[in-house]
Each structure stands twice: as C-alpha cells, then as structure tokens.
Amino acid sequence: MQCWRIYYCLKKMMNKNSPPKANEMRARRSANDLIKHYAISSPCEIRLEDIAMDRKVFVREGELKNTDAYLLRKGNKGIIRVRDSIPEVGRKRFAIAHELGHWEMHENDTQLNFCTEENLSDYQGSPMEVEANIFASELLVPTLVARTILGSVSPSIAAAREIANTFTISLTAAAIRLVQLSREDCMAVFSSGGIVKWWRKGKEFSDLPGISKNHILHPESEASEILCGRKPSPKMVRVPNETWFPWAKNRTEFEVYEESIQLGRYSTILTILWIISD
C-alpha cells in the first residue's frame, strides 16, 4: 500500500508539469477551426503565409536578436516577424504557426509578443506559450490528416523522421506529434547538458507519471551514453525502469524501452520512450 501511495503522490506532483486539459483542448480546437475553415486535407495545403495573410497578418523574415519571432498586433491587423538566420525550414514554420496561435487565441492578453527558442519548446511553463505550441503542433500536423497518411504510428526516431519529412517540421516537433498520435504509451523527452528540460506524454489517459524537470540523465540511459560519445542504437533498447522513473526500481508490471539521438553537434538529446505494460 505504501508503494502505491508514493506512486500517486509522485503522479500528482509530475502532472503539475503537464498543461491543463482545458488549455490543451482550447489550443487544439482553435487550430482545428482553421483546418476546417481552409479545408486542409494534405500537408501541401498547410501554407502558413497564405493562412496568415487571410487572417490579416503579414509574415516577414528579418534580422532579430535574442528572439526567434514576434507578433505585433494593431487592431485587426498584425505582423509576424521571423528571424531569418534560423537554419531549418521546419523551425521557421513552427515559429510562424506559434505566432499565429497567439494571434488566434490571445487577442486580449498582449499586443506585442516576443518568442525565444525556449518559448517555442515550452510545454510546461507559461500557459500562453504552451497553448501557442499546442496550436502550432496541431496546425502543422493535423491529427486526422496525419492518421490518414501515416496510419498506425509506433514510437521510434524513424517514425518521427517520417512525420518531419512529410509535414516539413523539425524533428523535435515531429517527436512531440508522434507521441500524441501514437496509441502506445510513450513519451518524447528533450535534455540538454545531461538534464531533462521538458517532456511530452502520449496516450491521453495513461496513468504513468511524467519525468521531473531538471532530472539528471541516468548513466545507464541511452541519452547519457550518447552524450558521452557512444553511437546511438539503431532501434529501441530496453533500459532499467529507474533510468527514467526512479520510483519504479524493481517494478515488474511494465518495461521501459528507449531510443535517443543527438541533435546536431550540441549537447541536446531527443529521446523517445516506449512503456510496455504486462
């Protein structure tokens, strides 16, 4: 009994890192309203600049310092400016979609909104940034369109790459959509310098707690070994439960499988976890 009390206390604590369901549903509903309005049925129809212009928002690229994008609102018109030195097309598209999220949902909150790279990966902090990110994810990879094209999605880096290539988004954004689209119990985890910065859980009704922010990578995790210079495994590998869930040491009712990859030349690691229950 004591173990299960600890489990549910941890679950309650970890879930504080998850966006409230009301915020998530609002963001998805807002993105889906646009998808339905423009009758989007394939990735090539997600033309962000055209959608923005029809919403009376003009998208421009230019030099920016200390921020990736911003939205300037004046009445019923706006300007989205995106940093032109962002190297990946997928990241630029996410920045535009993120600012469109602010435009559609946060009219009464701010007239000038600056968004940094950290804001564009914020799924556990500011409610406004979380909502804008969920909106962007749904707009760029509409659930119904993705499931029609991809079918059943199993958790893996290869599947995330397929989503990234199909919908022209970053691998990180694709991993997040992967765990949301998959019917398996899985998570996307982003760590930097050996410390977890954020995670996103799939399988909406999963009982599994999340991972504490600033969790230090366990030396037996694939992520830690890659950070130390080892080549990534080509597929999911079994890791000890406590590698990612310290409370689950010696628990036998589920197993944890991991696949990790280093992003560029940086100390950032993207991880997909697949939790398989007995």
C-alpha atoms as an extended CHARMM CRD file, in Angstrom:
* protein
*
       278  EXT
         1         1  MET       CA              0.0000000000        0.0000000000        0.0000000000  PROA      1               0.0000000000
         2         2  GLN       CA              2.8010000000        2.4070000000        0.8620000000  PROA      2               0.0000000000
         3         3  CYS       CA              4.3390000000        1.9420000000       -2.6270000000  PROA      3               0.0000000000
         4         4  TRP       CA              1.0920000000        2.8590000000       -4.3190000000  PROA      4               0.0000000000
         5         5  ARG       CA              0.6690000000        5.9150000000       -2.0790000000  PROA      5               0.0000000000
         6         6  ILE       CA              4.1280000000        7.0780000000       -3.1450000000  PROA      6               0.0000000000
         7         7  TYR       CA              3.2280000000        6.3460000000       -6.7850000000  PROA      7               0.0000000000
         8         8  TYR       CA              0.1230000000        8.5350000000       -6.7310000000  PROA      8               0.0000000000
         9         9  CYS       CA              1.8470000000       11.3280000000       -4.8450000000  PROA      9               0.0000000000
        10        10  LEU       CA              4.5500000000       11.3160000000       -7.4950000000  PROA      10              0.0000000000
        11        11  LYS       CA              1.9340000000       11.2010000000      -10.2400000000  PROA      11              0.0000000000
        12        12  LYS       CA              0.1820000000       14.2500000000       -8.7990000000  PROA      12              0.0000000000
        13        13  MET       CA              3.4740000000       16.1160000000       -8.4960000000  PROA      13              0.0000000000
        14        14  MET       CA              4.6330000000       15.2170000000      -12.0180000000  PROA      14              0.0000000000
        15        15  ASN       CA              1.3180000000       16.1630000000      -13.5890000000  PROA      15              0.0000000000
        16        16  LYS       CA              1.9340000000       19.7360000000      -12.4840000000  PROA      16              0.0000000000
        17        17  ASN       CA              4.3550000000       19.8060000000      -15.3900000000  PROA      17              0.0000000000
        18        18  SER       CA              1.5360000000       18.9970000000      -17.8540000000  PROA      18              0.0000000000
        19        19  PRO       CA             -0.6160000000       21.7120000000      -19.4270000000  PROA      19              0.0000000000
        20        20  PRO       CA             -4.1750000000       21.8080000000      -18.0440000000  PROA      20              0.0000000000
        21        21  LYS       CA             -6.5810000000       19.8460000000      -20.2470000000  PROA      21              0.0000000000
        22        22  ALA       CA             -8.7240000000       22.9490000000      -20.7790000000  PROA      22              0.0000000000
        23        23  ASN       CA             -5.7540000000       24.8440000000      -22.2530000000  PROA      23              0.0000000000
        24        24  GLU       CA             -4.8020000000       21.9210000000      -24.4630000000  PROA      24              0.0000000000
        25        25  MET       CA             -8.3350000000       21.4210000000      -25.7410000000  PROA      25              0.0000000000
        26        26  ARG       CA             -8.7290000000       25.1450000000      -26.4380000000  PROA      26              0.0000000000
        27        27  ALA       CA             -5.4990000000       25.2400000000      -28.4450000000  PROA      27              0.0000000000
        28        28  ARG       CA             -6.3740000000       22.1560000000      -30.4800000000  PROA      28              0.0000000000
        29        29  ARG       CA             -9.8930000000       23.3730000000      -31.0970000000  PROA      29              0.0000000000
        30        30  SER       CA             -8.5950000000       26.7290000000      -32.3220000000  PROA      30              0.0000000000
        31        31  ALA       CA             -6.1330000000       25.0570000000      -34.7220000000  PROA      31              0.0000000000
        32        32  ASN       CA             -8.8150000000       22.6570000000      -35.9630000000  PROA      32              0.0000000000
        33        33  ASP       CA            -11.1420000000       25.5680000000      -36.6560000000  PROA      33              0.0000000000
        34        34  LEU       CA             -8.5550000000       26.8550000000      -39.1540000000  PROA      34              0.0000000000
        35        35  ILE       CA             -8.0090000000       23.3870000000      -40.6250000000  PROA      35              0.0000000000
        36        36  LYS       CA            -11.7490000000       23.0310000000      -41.2410000000  PROA      36              0.0000000000
        37        37  HSD       CA            -12.1320000000       26.6180000000      -42.4630000000  PROA      37              0.0000000000
        38        38  TYR       CA             -9.4580000000       26.1550000000      -45.1270000000  PROA      38              0.0000000000
        39        39  ALA       CA            -10.4840000000       22.5490000000      -45.8510000000  PROA      39              0.0000000000
        40        40  ILE       CA             -6.9310000000       21.2930000000      -45.2920000000  PROA      40              0.0000000000
        41        41  SER       CA             -6.6370000000       17.6330000000      -46.2470000000  PROA      41              0.0000000000
        42        42  SER       CA             -2.9460000000       17.2130000000      -47.1250000000  PROA      42              0.0000000000
        43        43  PRO       CA              0.4180000000       18.5770000000      -45.9120000000  PROA      43              0.0000000000
        44        44  CYS       CA              0.9470000000       20.6630000000      -49.0690000000  PROA      44              0.0000000000
        45        45  GLU       CA             -2.1800000000       22.6710000000      -48.2370000000  PROA      45              0.0000000000
        46        46  ILE       CA             -0.7340000000       23.9700000000      -44.9630000000  PROA      46              0.0000000000
        47        47  ARG       CA              0.5330000000       27.2370000000      -46.4860000000  PROA      47              0.0000000000
        48        48  LEU       CA              1.1850000000       29.3000000000      -43.3900000000  PROA      48              0.0000000000
        49        49  GLU       CA              1.9150000000       32.6330000000      -45.0770000000  PROA      49              0.0000000000
        50        50  ASP       CA             -1.3320000000       32.4030000000      -47.0600000000  PROA      50              0.0000000000
        51        51  ILE       CA             -3.3340000000       31.4420000000      -43.9900000000  PROA      51              0.0000000000
        52        52  ALA       CA             -1.7600000000       34.2980000000      -42.0340000000  PROA      52              0.0000000000
        53        53  MET       CA             -2.4600000000       36.8320000000      -44.7840000000  PROA      53              0.0000000000
        54        54  ASP       CA             -6.0900000000       35.7570000000      -44.9260000000  PROA      54              0.0000000000
        55        55  ARG       CA             -6.2160000000       36.3720000000      -41.1670000000  PROA      55              0.0000000000
        56        56  LYS       CA             -4.8070000000       39.8950000000      -41.8820000000  PROA      56              0.0000000000
        57        57  VAL       CA             -1.3620000000       39.0030000000      -40.5610000000  PROA      57              0.0000000000
        58        58  PHE       CA              1.7100000000       39.6120000000      -42.7220000000  PROA      58              0.0000000000
        59        59  VAL       CA              4.7180000000       37.3360000000      -42.3080000000  PROA      59              0.0000000000
        60        60  ARG       CA              8.1820000000       38.7790000000      -42.8010000000  PROA      60              0.0000000000
        61        61  GLU       CA             11.6870000000       37.4100000000      -42.2650000000  PROA      61              0.0000000000
        62        62  GLY       CA             14.4520000000       39.6510000000      -40.9720000000  PROA      62              0.0000000000
        63        63  GLU       CA             17.2860000000       40.1260000000      -38.5210000000  PROA      63              0.0000000000
        64        64  LEU       CA             16.3320000000       39.5630000000      -34.8960000000  PROA      64              0.0000000000
        65        65  LYS       CA             18.4650000000       39.3580000000      -31.7720000000  PROA      65              0.0000000000
        66        66  ASN       CA             17.6800000000       37.2860000000      -28.6800000000  PROA      66              0.0000000000
        67        67  THR       CA             14.3510000000       36.1490000000      -30.1210000000  PROA      67              0.0000000000
        68        68  ASP       CA             13.1680000000       33.7760000000      -32.8420000000  PROA      68              0.0000000000
        69        69  ALA       CA              9.9310000000       35.5330000000      -33.7550000000  PROA      69              0.0000000000
        70        70  TYR       CA              7.4810000000       38.1440000000      -32.6420000000  PROA      70              0.0000000000
        71        71  LEU       CA              3.8790000000       39.1430000000      -33.2450000000  PROA      71              0.0000000000
        72        72  LEU       CA              2.8630000000       42.7950000000      -33.4300000000  PROA      72              0.0000000000
        73        73  ARG       CA             -0.8810000000       43.3840000000      -33.2670000000  PROA      73              0.0000000000
        74        74  LYS       CA             -2.6350000000       46.6400000000      -34.1250000000  PROA      74              0.0000000000
        75        75  GLY       CA             -6.3840000000       46.3780000000      -34.1760000000  PROA      75              0.0000000000
        76        76  ASN       CA             -7.4400000000       43.6620000000      -36.5880000000  PROA      76              0.0000000000
        77        77  LYS       CA             -4.0980000000       43.5840000000      -38.4140000000  PROA      77              0.0000000000
        78        78  GLY       CA             -0.7610000000       42.1370000000      -37.4180000000  PROA      78              0.0000000000
        79        79  ILE       CA              2.8050000000       41.4070000000      -38.4170000000  PROA      79              0.0000000000
        80        80  ILE       CA              4.7580000000       38.2330000000      -37.6740000000  PROA      80              0.0000000000
        81        81  ARG       CA              8.4900000000       38.6950000000      -37.9690000000  PROA      81              0.0000000000
        82        82  VAL       CA             10.7090000000       35.6080000000      -38.0060000000  PROA      82              0.0000000000
        83        83  ARG       CA             14.4770000000       35.5240000000      -37.5400000000  PROA      83              0.0000000000
        84        84  ASP       CA             15.9770000000       34.9590000000      -40.9870000000  PROA      84              0.0000000000
        85        85  SER       CA             19.0440000000       33.1600000000      -39.6070000000  PROA      85              0.0000000000
        86        86  ILE       CA             17.0330000000       30.1850000000      -38.2980000000  PROA      86              0.0000000000
        87        87  PRO       CA             18.6980000000       27.4440000000      -40.3680000000  PROA      87              0.0000000000
        88        88  GLU       CA             15.8950000000       24.8630000000      -40.5670000000  PROA      88              0.0000000000
        89        89  VAL       CA             12.7200000000       25.4100000000      -42.5910000000  PROA      89              0.0000000000
        90        90  GLY       CA             10.7900000000       23.3120000000      -40.0850000000  PROA      90              0.0000000000
        91        91  ARG       CA             11.7600000000       25.5760000000      -37.1930000000  PROA      91              0.0000000000
        92        92  LYS       CA             10.7380000000       28.6830000000      -39.1430000000  PROA      92              0.0000000000
        93        93  ARG       CA              7.3720000000       27.1350000000      -39.9370000000  PROA      93              0.0000000000
        94        94  PHE       CA              6.8380000000       26.2510000000      -36.2890000000  PROA      94              0.0000000000
        95        95  ALA       CA              7.7020000000       29.8330000000      -35.2650000000  PROA      95              0.0000000000
        96        96  ILE       CA              5.1190000000       31.2140000000      -37.7100000000  PROA      96              0.0000000000
        97        97  ALA       CA              2.4660000000       28.7360000000      -36.5660000000  PROA      97              0.0000000000
        98        98  HSD       CA              3.2740000000       29.5500000000      -32.9250000000  PROA      98              0.0000000000
        99        99  GLU       CA              2.7330000000       33.2810000000      -33.5130000000  PROA      99              0.0000000000
       100       100  LEU       CA             -0.4880000000       32.5070000000      -35.3780000000  PROA      100             0.0000000000
       101       101  GLY       CA             -1.5530000000       30.7070000000      -32.2190000000  PROA      101             0.0000000000
       102       102  HSD       CA             -1.0170000000       33.8990000000      -30.2320000000  PROA      102             0.0000000000
       103       103  TRP       CA             -2.9720000000       35.8260000000      -32.8870000000  PROA      103             0.0000000000
       104       104  GLU       CA             -5.9430000000       33.4710000000      -32.7850000000  PROA      104             0.0000000000
       105       105  MET       CA             -6.1270000000       32.8870000000      -29.0350000000  PROA      105             0.0000000000
       106       106  HSD       CA             -4.5330000000       35.7700000000      -27.1310000000  PROA      106             0.0000000000
       107       107  GLU       CA             -6.0380000000       38.9480000000      -28.5390000000  PROA      107             0.0000000000
       108       108  ASN       CA             -6.8080000000       40.3110000000      -25.0880000000  PROA      108             0.0000000000
       109       109  ASP       CA             -3.5130000000       39.3060000000      -23.5000000000  PROA      109             0.0000000000
       110       110  THR       CA             -0.8520000000       41.1650000000      -25.4710000000  PROA      110             0.0000000000
       111       111  GLN       CA             -0.3670000000       43.3900000000      -28.4980000000  PROA      111             0.0000000000
       112       112  LEU       CA              3.3640000000       42.6880000000      -28.8010000000  PROA      112             0.0000000000
       113       113  ASN       CA              4.6710000000       39.2300000000      -28.1570000000  PROA      113             0.0000000000
       114       114  PHE       CA              8.3550000000       38.2140000000      -28.4060000000  PROA      114             0.0000000000
       115       115  CYS       CA              9.1160000000       34.4860000000      -28.5090000000  PROA      115             0.0000000000
       116       116  THR       CA             12.5410000000       32.9720000000      -27.9100000000  PROA      116             0.0000000000
       117       117  GLU       CA             13.7540000000       29.4960000000      -28.8570000000  PROA      117             0.0000000000
       118       118  GLU       CA             12.9280000000       28.4590000000      -25.2950000000  PROA      118             0.0000000000
       119       119  ASN       CA              9.3240000000       29.7070000000      -25.6810000000  PROA      119             0.0000000000
       120       120  LEU       CA              8.9560000000       27.6600000000      -28.8670000000  PROA      120             0.0000000000
       121       121  SER       CA              9.7460000000       24.4830000000      -26.9310000000  PROA      121             0.0000000000
       122       122  ASP       CA              7.7830000000       25.3980000000      -23.7970000000  PROA      122             0.0000000000
       123       123  TYR       CA              5.2100000000       22.7190000000      -22.9770000000  PROA      123             0.0000000000
       124       124  GLN       CA              5.3370000000       23.0000000000      -19.1840000000  PROA      124             0.0000000000
       125       125  GLY       CA              5.6470000000       26.6890000000      -18.3100000000  PROA      125             0.0000000000
       126       126  SER       CA              3.7780000000       29.8140000000      -19.3920000000  PROA      126             0.0000000000
       127       127  PRO       CA              0.1620000000       28.9010000000      -20.2310000000  PROA      127             0.0000000000
       128       128  MET       CA              0.1820000000       31.2760000000      -23.2160000000  PROA      128             0.0000000000
       129       129  GLU       CA              3.3370000000       29.7570000000      -24.7090000000  PROA      129             0.0000000000
       130       130  VAL       CA              2.1120000000       26.2200000000      -24.0490000000  PROA      130             0.0000000000
       131       131  GLU       CA             -1.1660000000       26.9910000000      -25.8140000000  PROA      131             0.0000000000
       132       132  ALA       CA              0.6480000000       28.5540000000      -28.7840000000  PROA      132             0.0000000000
       133       133  ASN       CA              2.8920000000       25.4950000000      -29.0920000000  PROA      133             0.0000000000
       134       134  ILE       CA             -0.0020000000       23.0300000000      -28.9450000000  PROA      134             0.0000000000
       135       135  PHE       CA             -1.8380000000       25.1430000000      -31.5390000000  PROA      135             0.0000000000
       136       136  ALA       CA              1.2330000000       25.1070000000      -33.8030000000  PROA      136             0.0000000000
       137       137  SER       CA              1.6580000000       21.3350000000      -33.4430000000  PROA      137             0.0000000000
       138       138  GLU       CA             -1.9530000000       20.6630000000      -34.3780000000  PROA      138             0.0000000000
       139       139  LEU       CA             -1.9720000000       23.1540000000      -37.2620000000  PROA      139             0.0000000000
       140       140  LEU       CA              1.2550000000       21.8340000000      -38.7890000000  PROA      140             0.0000000000
       141       141  VAL       CA              0.3700000000       18.1640000000      -38.2930000000  PROA      141             0.0000000000
       142       142  PRO       CA             -3.4360000000       17.9090000000      -38.2170000000  PROA      142             0.0000000000
       143       143  THR       CA             -4.4720000000       14.7560000000      -36.3820000000  PROA      143             0.0000000000
       144       144  LEU       CA             -6.9550000000       13.4830000000      -38.9610000000  PROA      144             0.0000000000
       145       145  VAL       CA             -4.6320000000       14.2200000000      -41.8940000000  PROA      145             0.0000000000
       146       146  ALA       CA             -1.6750000000       12.5720000000      -40.1550000000  PROA      146             0.0000000000
       147       147  ARG       CA             -3.5930000000        9.4200000000      -39.2410000000  PROA      147             0.0000000000
       148       148  THR       CA             -4.9460000000        9.1380000000      -42.7820000000  PROA      148             0.0000000000
       149       149  ILE       CA             -1.4470000000        9.3730000000      -44.2780000000  PROA      149             0.0000000000
       150       150  LEU       CA              0.6010000000        7.5380000000      -41.6520000000  PROA      150             0.0000000000
       151       151  GLY       CA             -1.8600000000        5.0000000000      -40.3100000000  PROA      151             0.0000000000
       152       152  SER       CA             -0.8790000000        3.3820000000      -37.0130000000  PROA      152             0.0000000000
       153       153  VAL       CA              2.2580000000        5.0280000000      -35.6090000000  PROA      153             0.0000000000
       154       154  SER       CA              4.7300000000        3.1170000000      -33.4340000000  PROA      154             0.0000000000
       155       155  PRO       CA              7.1770000000        5.0690000000      -31.2530000000  PROA      155             0.0000000000
       156       156  SER       CA             10.6200000000        5.4220000000      -32.8810000000  PROA      156             0.0000000000
       157       157  ILE       CA             13.0340000000        8.0340000000      -34.1670000000  PROA      157             0.0000000000
       158       158  ALA       CA             12.3900000000        6.7100000000      -37.6940000000  PROA      158             0.0000000000
       159       159  ALA       CA              8.6610000000        7.4110000000      -37.3250000000  PROA      159             0.0000000000
       160       160  ALA       CA              9.4260000000       10.9150000000      -36.0440000000  PROA      160             0.0000000000
       161       161  ARG       CA             11.6360000000       11.4950000000      -39.0820000000  PROA      161             0.0000000000
       162       162  GLU       CA              8.8210000000       10.3780000000      -41.3790000000  PROA      162             0.0000000000
       163       163  ILE       CA              6.4680000000       12.8990000000      -39.7760000000  PROA      163             0.0000000000
       164       164  ALA       CA              9.1330000000       15.6260000000      -40.0070000000  PROA      164             0.0000000000
       165       165  ASN       CA              9.7090000000       14.9650000000      -43.7140000000  PROA      165             0.0000000000
       166       166  THR       CA              6.0330000000       14.5890000000      -44.5950000000  PROA      166             0.0000000000
       167       167  PHE       CA              4.8760000000       17.7670000000      -42.8670000000  PROA      167             0.0000000000
       168       168  THR       CA              8.0750000000       19.8700000000      -43.1320000000  PROA      168             0.0000000000
       169       169  ILE       CA              8.6110000000       20.3690000000      -39.4270000000  PROA      169             0.0000000000
       170       170  SER       CA             11.5910000000       19.9270000000      -37.1210000000  PROA      170             0.0000000000
       171       171  LEU       CA             12.4610000000       16.5110000000      -35.7290000000  PROA      171             0.0000000000
       172       172  THR       CA             11.7020000000       17.7550000000      -32.2090000000  PROA      172             0.0000000000
       173       173  ALA       CA              8.2270000000       18.9580000000      -33.1760000000  PROA      173             0.0000000000
       174       174  ALA       CA              7.6940000000       15.6880000000      -35.0490000000  PROA      174             0.0000000000
       175       175  ALA       CA              8.6090000000       13.6400000000      -31.9610000000  PROA      175             0.0000000000
       176       176  ILE       CA              6.0100000000       15.5160000000      -29.9430000000  PROA      176             0.0000000000
       177       177  ARG       CA              3.3350000000       14.8520000000      -32.5440000000  PROA      177             0.0000000000
       178       178  LEU       CA              4.4700000000       11.2270000000      -32.7450000000  PROA      178             0.0000000000
       179       179  VAL       CA              3.7150000000       10.5330000000      -29.0880000000  PROA      179             0.0000000000
       180       180  GLN       CA              0.4140000000       12.3870000000      -29.3590000000  PROA      180             0.0000000000
       181       181  LEU       CA             -0.6510000000       10.4060000000      -32.4350000000  PROA      181             0.0000000000
       182       182  SER       CA              0.5490000000        7.0050000000      -31.2540000000  PROA      182             0.0000000000
       183       183  ARG       CA             -1.8530000000        4.7380000000      -29.4480000000  PROA      183             0.0000000000
       184       184  GLU       CA              1.0570000000        3.3210000000      -27.4680000000  PROA      184             0.0000000000
       185       185  ASP       CA              2.1600000000        4.5300000000      -24.0370000000  PROA      185             0.0000000000
       186       186  CYS       CA              5.1370000000        6.7060000000      -24.9680000000  PROA      186             0.0000000000
       187       187  MET       CA              6.9320000000        9.9620000000      -24.2540000000  PROA      187             0.0000000000
       188       188  ALA       CA              9.1740000000       12.4690000000      -26.0050000000  PROA      188             0.0000000000
       189       189  VAL       CA             11.9510000000       13.8490000000      -23.7960000000  PROA      189             0.0000000000
       190       190  PHE       CA             14.3170000000       16.7330000000      -24.5290000000  PROA      190             0.0000000000
       191       191  SER       CA             17.5050000000       17.0490000000      -22.4950000000  PROA      191             0.0000000000
       192       192  SER       CA             20.4190000000       19.4340000000      -22.6830000000  PROA      192             0.0000000000
       193       193  GLY       CA             23.7650000000       19.1760000000      -20.9300000000  PROA      193             0.0000000000
       194       194  GLY       CA             22.6570000000       15.9540000000      -19.2610000000  PROA      194             0.0000000000
       195       195  ILE       CA             19.4980000000       17.4520000000      -17.7320000000  PROA      195             0.0000000000
       196       196  VAL       CA             15.8820000000       16.9650000000      -18.7990000000  PROA      196             0.0000000000
       197       197  LYS       CA             14.3720000000       20.2770000000      -19.9270000000  PROA      197             0.0000000000
       198       198  TRP       CA             10.9110000000       19.0930000000      -20.9000000000  PROA      198             0.0000000000
       199       199  TRP       CA              8.8580000000       16.0550000000      -21.8110000000  PROA      199             0.0000000000
       200       200  ARG       CA              5.5580000000       15.3470000000      -23.5200000000  PROA      200             0.0000000000
       201       201  LYS       CA              3.4520000000       12.2890000000      -22.8340000000  PROA      201             0.0000000000
       202       202  GLY       CA              1.2620000000       10.4440000000      -25.2960000000  PROA      202             0.0000000000
       203       203  LYS       CA             -1.7370000000        8.1700000000      -24.7700000000  PROA      203             0.0000000000
       204       204  GLU       CA             -4.0380000000       10.7270000000      -23.2450000000  PROA      204             0.0000000000
       205       205  PHE       CA             -5.3440000000        8.5520000000      -20.4280000000  PROA      205             0.0000000000
       206       206  SER       CA             -2.0420000000        6.9930000000      -19.4130000000  PROA      206             0.0000000000
       207       207  ASP       CA             -1.6070000000        6.5510000000      -15.6580000000  PROA      207             0.0000000000
       208       208  LEU       CA              2.1700000000        6.7490000000      -15.8710000000  PROA      208             0.0000000000
       209       209  PRO       CA              3.6600000000        9.8020000000      -14.1270000000  PROA      209             0.0000000000
       210       210  GLY       CA              5.9490000000       12.0510000000      -16.0970000000  PROA      210             0.0000000000
       211       211  ILE       CA              9.5950000000       12.9230000000      -15.5420000000  PROA      211             0.0000000000
       212       212  SER       CA             10.6110000000       15.6230000000      -13.1300000000  PROA      212             0.0000000000
       213       213  LYS       CA             12.0360000000       18.7730000000      -14.6850000000  PROA      213             0.0000000000
       214       214  ASN       CA             15.8200000000       19.0010000000      -14.2410000000  PROA      214             0.0000000000
       215       215  HSD       CA             16.0060000000       15.2140000000      -13.9160000000  PROA      215             0.0000000000
       216       216  ILE       CA             19.6860000000       14.2920000000      -14.3510000000  PROA      216             0.0000000000
       217       217  LEU       CA             20.2520000000       11.6850000000      -17.0450000000  PROA      217             0.0000000000
       218       218  HSD       CA             20.9320000000        8.2650000000      -15.5660000000  PROA      218             0.0000000000
       219       219  PRO       CA             24.2930000000        6.8030000000      -16.6720000000  PROA      219             0.0000000000
       220       220  GLU       CA             22.5350000000        3.6740000000      -17.9400000000  PROA      220             0.0000000000
       221       221  SER       CA             20.2380000000        5.6480000000      -20.2330000000  PROA      221             0.0000000000
       222       222  GLU       CA             20.8950000000        5.7080000000      -23.9720000000  PROA      222             0.0000000000
       223       223  ALA       CA             20.7250000000        9.5050000000      -23.8210000000  PROA      223             0.0000000000
       224       224  SER       CA             23.5660000000        9.6830000000      -21.2910000000  PROA      224             0.0000000000
       225       225  GLU       CA             25.7230000000        7.2420000000      -23.2360000000  PROA      225             0.0000000000
       226       226  ILE       CA             25.2460000000        9.2100000000      -26.4700000000  PROA      226             0.0000000000
       227       227  LEU       CA             26.1890000000       12.3750000000      -24.6090000000  PROA      227             0.0000000000
       228       228  CYS       CA             29.3940000000       10.6230000000      -23.6010000000  PROA      228             0.0000000000
       229       229  GLY       CA             30.2450000000        9.8660000000      -27.2230000000  PROA      229             0.0000000000
       230       230  ARG       CA             28.6920000000        6.4730000000      -27.9400000000  PROA      230             0.0000000000
       231       231  LYS       CA             26.8640000000        5.9770000000      -31.2290000000  PROA      231             0.0000000000
       232       232  PRO       CA             23.0730000000        5.7560000000      -30.9220000000  PROA      232             0.0000000000
       233       233  SER       CA             21.3970000000        2.3700000000      -31.1690000000  PROA      233             0.0000000000
       234       234  PRO       CA             19.5200000000        1.8320000000      -34.4520000000  PROA      234             0.0000000000
       235       235  LYS       CA             16.3390000000        0.7900000000      -32.6390000000  PROA      235             0.0000000000
       236       236  MET       CA             14.5780000000        0.8080000000      -29.2870000000  PROA      236             0.0000000000
       237       237  VAL       CA             16.5280000000       -0.8450000000      -26.4560000000  PROA      237             0.0000000000
       238       238  ARG       CA             15.3520000000       -1.9840000000      -23.0370000000  PROA      238             0.0000000000
       239       239  VAL       CA             16.6520000000        0.1420000000      -20.1620000000  PROA      239             0.0000000000
       240       240  PRO       CA             16.1410000000       -0.2680000000      -16.4100000000  PROA      240             0.0000000000
       241       241  ASN       CA             12.8810000000        1.3210000000      -15.2530000000  PROA      241             0.0000000000
       242       242  GLU       CA             14.7080000000        3.5420000000      -12.7860000000  PROA      242             0.0000000000
       243       243  THR       CA             16.7370000000        5.0750000000      -15.6130000000  PROA      243             0.0000000000
       244       244  TRP       CA             13.8370000000        7.4420000000      -16.2660000000  PROA      244             0.0000000000
       245       245  PHE       CA             11.4820000000        6.7050000000      -13.3630000000  PROA      245             0.0000000000
       246       246  PRO       CA             13.4710000000        6.4760000000      -10.1060000000  PROA      246             0.0000000000
       247       247  TRP       CA             10.3730000000        5.4330000000       -8.1740000000  PROA      247             0.0000000000
       248       248  ALA       CA              9.9540000000        2.3360000000      -10.4100000000  PROA      248             0.0000000000
       249       249  LYS       CA             13.0800000000        0.4110000000       -9.4470000000  PROA      249             0.0000000000
       250       250  ASN       CA             12.3110000000       -3.3090000000       -9.1520000000  PROA      250             0.0000000000
       251       251  ARG       CA              8.7880000000       -2.7920000000      -10.5040000000  PROA      251             0.0000000000
       252       252  THR       CA              7.7950000000       -5.5930000000      -12.8600000000  PROA      252             0.0000000000
       253       253  GLU       CA              4.3930000000       -4.5640000000      -14.2450000000  PROA      253             0.0000000000
       254       254  PHE       CA              5.9440000000       -2.5600000000      -17.1130000000  PROA      254             0.0000000000
       255       255  GLU       CA              9.1570000000       -2.2590000000      -19.1110000000  PROA      255             0.0000000000
       256       256  VAL       CA             10.8320000000        0.8500000000      -20.4990000000  PROA      256             0.0000000000
       257       257  TYR       CA             12.3440000000        0.9960000000      -23.9910000000  PROA      257             0.0000000000
       258       258  GLU       CA             14.3870000000        3.9420000000      -25.1980000000  PROA      258             0.0000000000
       259       259  GLU       CA             15.7150000000        5.3900000000      -28.4320000000  PROA      259             0.0000000000
       260       260  SER       CA             17.7610000000        8.5890000000      -28.3380000000  PROA      260             0.0000000000
       261       261  ILE       CA             19.5510000000       10.8000000000      -30.8320000000  PROA      261             0.0000000000
       262       262  GLN       CA             21.8500000000       13.7870000000      -30.5610000000  PROA      262             0.0000000000
       263       263  LEU       CA             20.5560000000       16.9230000000      -32.2530000000  PROA      263             0.0000000000
       264       264  GLY       CA             23.3040000000       18.4550000000      -34.3830000000  PROA      264             0.0000000000
       265       265  ARG       CA             26.6360000000       18.9970000000      -32.7150000000  PROA      265             0.0000000000
       266       266  TYR       CA             25.1320000000       20.2350000000      -29.4990000000  PROA      266             0.0000000000
       267       267  SER       CA             24.7210000000       18.5830000000      -26.0990000000  PROA      267             0.0000000000
       268       268  THR       CA             20.9940000000       18.2950000000      -26.7300000000  PROA      268             0.0000000000
       269       269  ILE       CA             19.4090000000       14.8510000000      -26.8720000000  PROA      269             0.0000000000
       270       270  LEU       CA             15.9740000000       13.8910000000      -28.1650000000  PROA      270             0.0000000000
       271       271  THR       CA             14.5820000000       10.7140000000      -26.6140000000  PROA      271             0.0000000000
       272       272  ILE       CA             11.5580000000        8.5670000000      -27.3900000000  PROA      272             0.0000000000
       273       273  LEU       CA             10.4170000000        6.3160000000      -24.5370000000  PROA      273             0.0000000000
       274       274  TRP       CA              8.0180000000        3.4110000000      -25.0630000000  PROA      274             0.0000000000
       275       275  ILE       CA              6.4520000000        1.9760000000      -21.9130000000  PROA      275             0.0000000000
       276       276  ILE       CA              5.0870000000       -1.5290000000      -22.3770000000  PROA      276             0.0000000000
       277       277  SER       CA              2.8370000000       -2.8850000000      -19.6230000000  PROA      277             0.0000000000
       278       278  ASP       CA              2.3080000000       -6.5280000000      -18.7900000000  PROA      278             0.0000000000
